[in-house]
Coordinates of C-alpha atoms in Angstrom, one line a residue:
M105 CA -18.6 7.3 -57.9
N106 CA -16.8 9.3 -60.8
N107 CA -14.9 12.0 -59.9
A108 CA -13.5 12.7 -63.4
P109 CA -14.1 16.4 -64.3
Q110 CA -16.8 17.1 -66.7
P111 CA -16.6 19.5 -69.4
K112 CA -18.6 22.8 -68.9
K113 CA -21.9 22.8 -70.9
G114 CA -21.9 24.0 -74.2
A115 CA -18.2 23.4 -74.2
R116 CA -16.6 23.1 -77.9
Q117 CA -14.1 20.5 -78.4
D118 CA -11.7 20.3 -81.1
W119 CA -12.7 17.4 -83.8
H120 CA -10.6 14.1 -83.3
R121 CA -8.2 13.6 -86.2
A122 CA -9.8 10.8 -87.3
D123 CA -13.4 13.2 -88.0
I124 CA -11.2 15.5 -89.9
V125 CA -9.6 12.8 -91.8
A126 CA -13.2 11.3 -92.7
A127 CA -14.7 14.5 -93.3
L128 CA -12.3 15.2 -96.1
R129 CA -12.6 11.7 -97.4
K130 CA -16.4 12.4 -97.9
A131 CA -15.5 15.8 -99.8
G132 CA -13.4 13.9 -102.2
W133 CA -9.7 14.4 -100.3
T134 CA -7.3 13.0 -98.5
L135 CA -4.8 15.0 -96.7
R136 CA -1.9 14.0 -99.3
K137 CA -4.1 15.2 -102.3
L138 CA -4.8 18.5 -100.5
S139 CA -0.9 18.6 -99.8
I140 CA 0.1 18.0 -103.5
H141 CA -2.9 20.0 -105.0
H142 CA -1.6 23.3 -102.7
G143 CA 2.0 22.6 -104.1
Y144 CA 3.5 21.2 -101.1
A145 CA 7.0 19.5 -101.5
S146 CA 5.9 16.8 -98.7
A147 CA 2.7 14.9 -99.4
N148 CA 2.5 14.8 -95.5
T149 CA 2.8 18.4 -94.8
L150 CA -1.2 19.0 -94.4
A151 CA -1.1 16.4 -91.4
K152 CA 0.7 18.9 -89.4
P153 CA -2.3 20.7 -88.3
L154 CA -4.1 18.0 -86.8
D155 CA -1.4 17.6 -83.6
R156 CA -0.1 21.2 -83.6
K157 CA -1.3 24.8 -84.6
W158 CA -0.4 25.8 -88.0
P159 CA -3.0 28.8 -88.9
R160 CA -2.3 28.5 -92.7
G161 CA -2.7 24.1 -93.0
E162 CA -5.7 25.0 -90.5
Q163 CA -7.1 27.2 -93.0
L164 CA -7.0 24.8 -96.2
I165 CA -8.2 22.5 -94.7
A166 CA -11.1 24.3 -93.2
D167 CA -11.3 25.6 -96.8
A168 CA -11.9 22.2 -98.0
L169 CA -14.2 21.5 -95.9
G170 CA -16.1 24.7 -96.5
L171 CA -15.8 25.7 -92.8
H172 CA -14.1 27.6 -90.8
P173 CA -11.1 26.9 -88.8
A174 CA -12.3 27.8 -85.6
D175 CA -15.4 25.3 -86.7
I176 CA -12.9 22.5 -86.6
W177 CA -10.3 24.1 -83.6
P178 CA -12.2 26.1 -81.2
S179 CA -9.3 25.6 -78.9
R180 CA -7.0 27.0 -81.0
Y181 CA -9.3 30.2 -81.9
S182 CA -11.0 32.5 -79.2
E183 CA -14.5 33.0 -79.5
H184 CA -13.9 36.7 -80.7
T185 CA -10.9 36.7 -83.1
T186 CA -9.4 35.1 -86.3
G187 CA -5.8 35.1 -87.0
S188 CA -2.5 34.9 -84.7
G189 CA -0.2 37.2 -84.0
K190 CA 0.5 40.8 -85.6
G191 CA -2.4 41.9 -87.6
Q192 CA -5.2 40.0 -85.5
R193 CA -8.8 41.4 -85.5
V194 CA -12.2 41.4 -84.4
R195 CA -14.4 38.6 -86.1
D196 CA -17.8 40.6 -86.8
R197 CA -19.8 37.2 -87.5
D198 CA -22.7 38.9 -88.5
A199 CA -20.7 40.7 -91.6
V200 CA -20.7 38.6 -94.5

């Protein structure tokens, strides 16, 4: 008998770090190349969002993939907001 908790039906999970790296490679990027492209002194800077919340880095990775950061890290973004802290706003998904 398996008593392990099951995720709620329809619950979205964050992408696995290997999936993010693979998607970047398919798009012609590596975390190192993306970090250097955006002018970071350390080539490993954009590896940080793989392990912890960093909205700026998440946005750069998502942009390279043509996605919104909430598509990659749904647990870090509530369903109806984007951004963090001061200036947080409701995201209107229909307006574009």
